[in-house]
CSV table of C-alpha atoms and ligand atoms in Angstrom, one decimal:
chain,number,residue,atom,x,y,z
Y,204,MET,CA,0.1,0.0,0.1
Y,205,PHE,CA,1.7,3.1,-1.0
Y,206,SER,CA,0.7,6.7,0.3
Y,207,ILE,CA,2.5,9.2,-2.0
Y,208,THR,CA,3.2,13.1,-1.4
Y,209,CYS,CA,4.8,15.3,-4.1
Y,210,PHE,CA,6.8,18.3,-3.1
Y,211,SER,CA,7.6,21.0,-4.9
Y,212,ASN,CA,11.4,21.1,-4.2
Y,213,GLY,CA,13.6,18.8,-2.7
Y,214,LYS,CA,14.0,21.3,0.5
Y,215,GLU,CA,10.6,20.5,1.5
Y,216,LEU,CA,10.9,17.2,1.0
Y,217,ASP,CA,13.9,16.8,2.8
Y,218,ILE,CA,12.2,18.6,5.7
Y,219,ALA,CA,8.8,16.4,5.5
Y,220,ALA,CA,11.2,13.1,5.5
Y,221,ALA,CA,13.0,15.0,8.7
Y,222,ASP,CA,9.7,14.8,10.5
Y,223,VAL,CA,8.5,11.7,9.8
Y,224,PHE,CA,12.1,10.3,11.4
Y,225,SER,CA,12.2,12.8,14.0
Y,226,GLU,CA,8.4,11.6,14.9
Y,227,GLN,CA,9.4,7.9,14.5
Y,228,LEU,CA,12.3,8.5,17.4
Y,229,ARG,CA,10.0,10.4,19.6
Y,230,GLN,CA,7.5,7.7,19.8
Y,231,LYS,CA,10.2,5.1,20.0
Y,232,PRO,CA,13.8,6.1,21.3
Y,233,SER,CA,15.1,2.8,20.6
Y,234,SER,CA,13.8,2.4,17.2
Y,235,VAL,CA,15.3,0.2,14.7
Y,236,LEU,CA,16.4,2.3,11.4
Y,237,GLY,CA,17.4,1.2,8.1
Y,238,LEU,CA,19.5,3.9,6.3
Y,239,ALA,CA,20.6,4.7,2.8
Y,240,THR,CA,23.3,6.2,1.6
Y,241,GLY,CA,23.7,8.1,-2.1
Y,242,SER,CA,22.9,11.8,-3.0
Y,243,THR,CA,19.1,11.7,-2.0
Y,244,PRO,CA,19.2,11.0,1.4
Y,245,GLU,CA,22.1,14.0,2.1
Y,246,GLY,CA,19.7,17.0,3.1
Y,247,LEU,CA,17.5,14.7,5.2
Y,248,TYR,CA,20.4,13.6,7.2
Y,249,ALA,CA,22.0,17.1,7.5
Y,250,LEU,CA,18.6,18.0,8.8
Y,251,LEU,CA,18.6,15.3,11.4
Y,252,SER,CA,22.1,16.4,12.4
Y,253,GLU,CA,20.9,19.9,13.3
Y,254,LYS,CA,18.0,18.6,15.1
Y,255,CYS,CA,20.0,16.4,17.2
Y,256,ALA,CA,22.4,19.4,18.0
Y,257,ARG,CA,19.6,21.5,19.2
Y,258,GLY,CA,18.4,18.7,21.2
Y,259,GLU,CA,15.0,18.0,19.6
Y,260,ILE,CA,16.0,14.4,18.7
Y,261,SER,CA,18.4,11.9,20.3
Y,262,PHE,CA,19.7,8.5,18.4
Y,263,ARG,CA,21.3,7.6,21.9
Y,264,ASP,CA,19.0,4.8,22.0
Y,265,ALA,CA,18.3,3.7,18.5
Y,266,GLU,CA,20.3,1.0,16.4
Y,267,THR,CA,20.6,1.1,12.5
Y,268,PHE,CA,21.4,-0.9,9.5
Y,269,ASN,CA,22.5,0.5,6.3
Y,270,LEU,CA,21.0,-1.2,3.0
Y,271,ASP,CA,24.4,-2.0,1.6
Y,272,GLU,CA,28.3,-1.6,1.5
Y,273,TYR,CA,30.8,-2.0,-1.7
Y,274,ALA,CA,32.6,-4.8,-1.2
Y,275,GLY,CA,36.5,-4.4,-1.1
Y,276,LEU,CA,36.8,-0.8,0.3
Y,277,SER,CA,38.2,-0.2,3.2
Y,278,PRO,CA,35.6,1.6,6.2
Y,279,ASP,CA,38.1,4.4,6.0
Y,280,ASP,CA,38.0,4.8,2.0
Y,281,PRO,CA,36.2,8.0,1.4
Y,282,ASN,CA,33.7,6.2,-1.1
Y,283,SER,CA,32.9,3.5,1.8
Y,284,TYR,CA,29.1,3.6,2.9
Y,285,GLY,CA,30.7,3.5,6.2
Y,286,PHE,CA,32.5,6.7,6.1
Y,287,TYR,CA,29.7,8.5,4.2
Y,288,MET,CA,27.5,7.6,7.2
Y,289,ARG,CA,29.8,9.2,9.6
Y,290,ASP,CA,30.5,12.0,7.6
Y,291,LYS,CA,26.6,13.0,6.5
Y,292,LEU,CA,25.1,11.5,9.8
Y,293,PHE,CA,26.4,9.5,12.6
Y,294,SER,CA,29.4,11.8,13.6
Y,295,HIS,CA,26.7,14.9,13.8
Y,296,THR,CA,24.4,12.8,16.3
Y,297,ASP,CA,24.8,11.2,19.9
Y,298,ILE,CA,24.1,7.6,17.9
Y,299,ASN,CA,26.4,5.1,19.9
Y,300,PRO,CA,28.7,3.8,17.0
Y,301,ASN,CA,28.4,0.0,18.2
Y,302,LYS,CA,24.8,0.1,17.3
Y,303,THR,CA,25.5,1.4,13.6
Y,304,HIS,CA,25.6,-1.6,11.4
Y,305,LEU,CA,26.4,-1.9,8.1
Y,306,PRO,CA,26.9,-5.4,5.9
Y,307,GLY,CA,30.0,-6.8,4.9
Y,308,LYS,CA,32.0,-10.0,4.4
Y,309,GLY,CA,30.5,-12.8,6.6
Y,310,ASP,CA,26.8,-11.0,6.3
Y,311,GLU,CA,25.4,-12.9,3.1
Y,312,ASN,CA,23.1,-15.7,3.3
Y,313,GLY,CA,21.2,-14.8,6.4
Y,314,ALA,CA,23.9,-13.4,9.0
Y,315,TYR,CA,22.8,-9.6,8.9
Y,316,ASP,CA,19.2,-10.6,8.5
Y,317,ALA,CA,19.5,-12.2,11.7
Y,318,LYS,CA,21.3,-9.3,13.5
Y,319,ILE,CA,18.4,-7.3,12.4
Y,320,ALA,CA,15.9,-9.9,13.7
Y,321,ALA,CA,18.0,-10.1,16.9
Y,322,ALA,CA,17.5,-6.0,17.2
Y,323,GLY,CA,13.6,-6.6,17.0
Y,324,GLY,CA,13.2,-5.9,13.4
Y,325,ILE,CA,13.1,-2.4,11.6
Y,326,ASP,CA,10.7,0.0,12.6
Y,327,LEU,CA,11.6,2.6,9.5
Y,328,GLN,CA,13.5,1.6,6.7
Y,329,LEU,CA,14.9,4.7,4.3
Y,330,LEU,CA,14.8,3.9,0.7
Y,331,GLY,CA,16.1,5.6,-2.4
Y,332,ILE,CA,15.6,4.5,-6.1
Y,333,GLY,CA,18.0,3.4,-9.2
Y,334,ARG,CA,17.2,4.9,-12.7
Y,335,ASN,CA,16.6,1.3,-13.3
Y,336,GLY,CA,14.2,0.7,-10.5
Y,337,HIS,CA,17.0,-1.3,-7.9
Y,338,ILE,CA,16.3,-0.7,-4.5
Y,339,GLY,CA,19.7,-1.0,-2.4
Y,340,PHE,CA,21.7,-2.7,-4.8
Y,341,ASN,CA,19.3,-4.9,-5.8
Y,342,GLU,CA,19.5,-4.7,-9.3
Y,343,PRO,CA,16.9,-6.0,-12.2
Y,344,GLY,CA,16.2,-9.8,-11.9
Y,345,THR,CA,16.7,-10.4,-8.2
Y,346,PRO,CA,14.6,-12.3,-6.6
Y,347,PHE,CA,11.5,-11.1,-4.2
Y,348,GLU,CA,12.6,-14.1,-2.1
Y,349,SER,CA,16.6,-13.0,-1.7
Y,350,THR,CA,18.0,-11.7,1.4
Y,351,THR,CA,21.3,-10.1,2.2
Y,352,HIS,CA,23.8,-11.3,-0.5
Y,353,MET,CA,26.8,-10.3,-2.5
Y,354,ALA,CA,25.4,-8.5,-5.5
Y,355,GLU,CA,27.2,-7.6,-8.9
Y,356,LEU,CA,26.6,-4.1,-10.0
Y,357,THR,CA,25.1,-3.3,-13.6
Y,358,GLU,CA,27.1,-1.2,-15.8
Y,359,SER,CA,24.4,1.4,-15.5
Y,360,THR,CA,24.5,1.8,-11.7
Y,361,ARG,CA,28.2,1.6,-11.7
Y,362,ALA,CA,28.4,4.6,-14.3
Y,363,ALA,CA,25.6,6.4,-12.4
Y,364,ASN,CA,27.9,6.3,-8.9
Y,365,SER,CA,31.3,6.8,-10.9
Y,366,ARG,CA,30.8,10.4,-10.0
Y,367,PHE,CA,31.7,10.1,-6.7
Y,368,PHE,CA,35.0,8.1,-7.8
Y,369,ALA,CA,38.0,9.4,-9.9
Y,370,SER,CA,36.5,6.9,-12.6
Y,371,LEU,CA,34.7,4.2,-13.6
Y,372,SER,CA,37.4,1.9,-13.2
Y,373,ASP,CA,37.6,2.6,-9.5
Y,374,VAL,CA,34.0,1.7,-8.8
Y,375,PRO,CA,33.7,-1.4,-7.1
Y,376,GLU,CA,31.7,-4.3,-9.2
Y,377,TYR,CA,30.2,-5.8,-6.2
Y,378,ALA,CA,28.6,-4.8,-3.1
Y,379,VAL,CA,26.9,-6.7,-0.2
Y,380,THR,CA,23.1,-5.6,0.0
Y,381,MET,CA,20.1,-6.6,2.2
Y,382,GLY,CA,17.9,-8.4,-0.3
Y,383,LEU,CA,14.5,-7.6,-1.2
Y,384,SER,CA,12.9,-9.8,1.2
Y,385,THR,CA,15.2,-8.3,4.1
Y,386,ILE,CA,13.5,-4.8,3.1
Y,387,MET,CA,10.5,-6.3,3.0
Y,388,GLN,CA,10.5,-6.9,6.6
Y,389,ALA,CA,10.7,-3.4,7.8
Y,390,LYS,CA,7.5,-2.4,9.7
Y,391,LYS,CA,7.6,0.7,7.6
Y,392,ILE,CA,9.3,2.3,4.5
Y,393,LEU,CA,9.8,5.6,3.4
Y,394,LEU,CA,11.1,5.6,-0.1
Y,395,LEU,CA,12.5,9.3,-1.2
Y,396,ILE,CA,12.3,10.3,-5.0
Y,397,LYS,CA,14.2,13.2,-6.1
Y,398,GLY,CA,14.8,14.3,-9.6
Y,399,GLN,CA,12.5,13.7,-12.7
Y,400,GLU,CA,15.2,11.1,-13.9
Y,401,LYS,CA,13.6,8.7,-11.4
Y,402,PHE,CA,10.1,9.2,-12.4
Y,403,ARG,CA,10.1,6.8,-14.8
Y,404,ALA,CA,11.6,3.9,-12.7
Y,405,PHE,CA,8.8,4.7,-9.8
Y,406,ALA,CA,6.2,4.8,-12.6
Y,407,ALA,CA,7.1,1.6,-13.5
Y,408,ALA,CA,7.5,0.2,-9.8
Y,409,TYR,CA,4.0,1.7,-9.1
Y,410,LEU,CA,1.9,0.6,-12.1
Y,411,ASP,CA,3.6,-2.3,-13.4
Y,412,ALA,CA,2.5,-5.8,-12.0
Y,413,PRO,CA,5.1,-6.5,-9.6
Y,414,SER,CA,7.9,-8.4,-11.3
Y,415,PRO,CA,11.8,-8.9,-10.3
Y,416,CYS,CA,12.7,-6.7,-13.6
Y,417,VAL,CA,11.7,-4.0,-11.4
Y,418,PRO,CA,13.0,-4.4,-7.7
Y,419,ALA,CA,10.9,-1.4,-6.3
Y,420,SER,CA,7.7,-3.0,-7.7
Y,421,VAL,CA,8.2,-5.5,-4.6
Y,422,LEU,CA,7.3,-2.8,-2.6
Y,423,GLN,CA,3.4,-2.8,-3.8
Y,424,LEU,CA,3.4,-5.9,-1.6
Y,425,HIS,CA,4.1,-3.9,1.5
Y,426,ASN,CA,1.5,-2.7,3.5
Y,427,ASP,CA,3.0,0.7,4.7
Y,428,VAL,CA,5.0,2.3,2.0
Y,429,GLU,CA,5.3,6.3,2.1
Y,430,VAL,CA,6.5,7.8,-1.2
Y,431,PHE,CA,7.8,11.7,-1.2
Y,432,ILE,CA,8.6,12.7,-4.5
Y,433,SER,CA,10.2,15.9,-5.7
Y,434,SER,CA,12.1,17.2,-9.1
C,177,PGA,P1,21.2,8.4,-5.4
C,177,PGA,O1,20.9,6.8,-5.4
C,177,PGA,O2,20.3,8.7,-4.1
C,177,PGA,O3,22.4,8.6,-5.5
C,177,PGA,O4,20.3,8.9,-6.7
C,177,PGA,C1,20.0,6.4,-5.2
C,177,PGA,C2,20.3,4.7,-6.0
C,177,PGA,O5,20.7,4.8,-6.7
C,177,PGA,O6,19.5,3.7,-4.9
């Protein structure tokens, strides 16, 4: 079940998304949050950092699980998602670093999913969408039943992400990602779509029959998906 809200610009979308996270943390300070990386959540993370600095919200009792992480990059590599999360959010908040998790070696085949379950399951999962309809690094063709696994990135995803790297050849070819079934276990999902180049992917995910050809279409089978859209 999708609830869709359109915003006239990305800033308004960020404010509304920050309100969703703030409300989640106020209602349940020990929330388990599923987090995403990329350009889309940067404004949201800046607002959450500011709110935390002003004492309006606290991550002290929260626990986080990121969607994905490149394989083969050290956690100190500026292109790793671990670095991104510390840089954009964690180091500006009161979160306990021991309660922040990114999938890595050994987390495939159910191990990361078991850690999430042991933490009580994800209360609120943040998602972006790729131009090819991927969520996390679940590229087209990924089975809906997939749990956390090592994924081979498509050439289009590597090309899209090469803007963060010195060259396309530096972009890793593999990543460990929550699977589609892992994502679907979250109690609530907030999908952020910023930019017209993402609209076609969302239209396919929303309008066509659910199919692994469009990984985000699995969300039609979830009962609580909030979608925020801006150009
Ligand atoms: P972006 O990536 O936020 O950098 O556009 C989203 C995604 O590919 O899932």
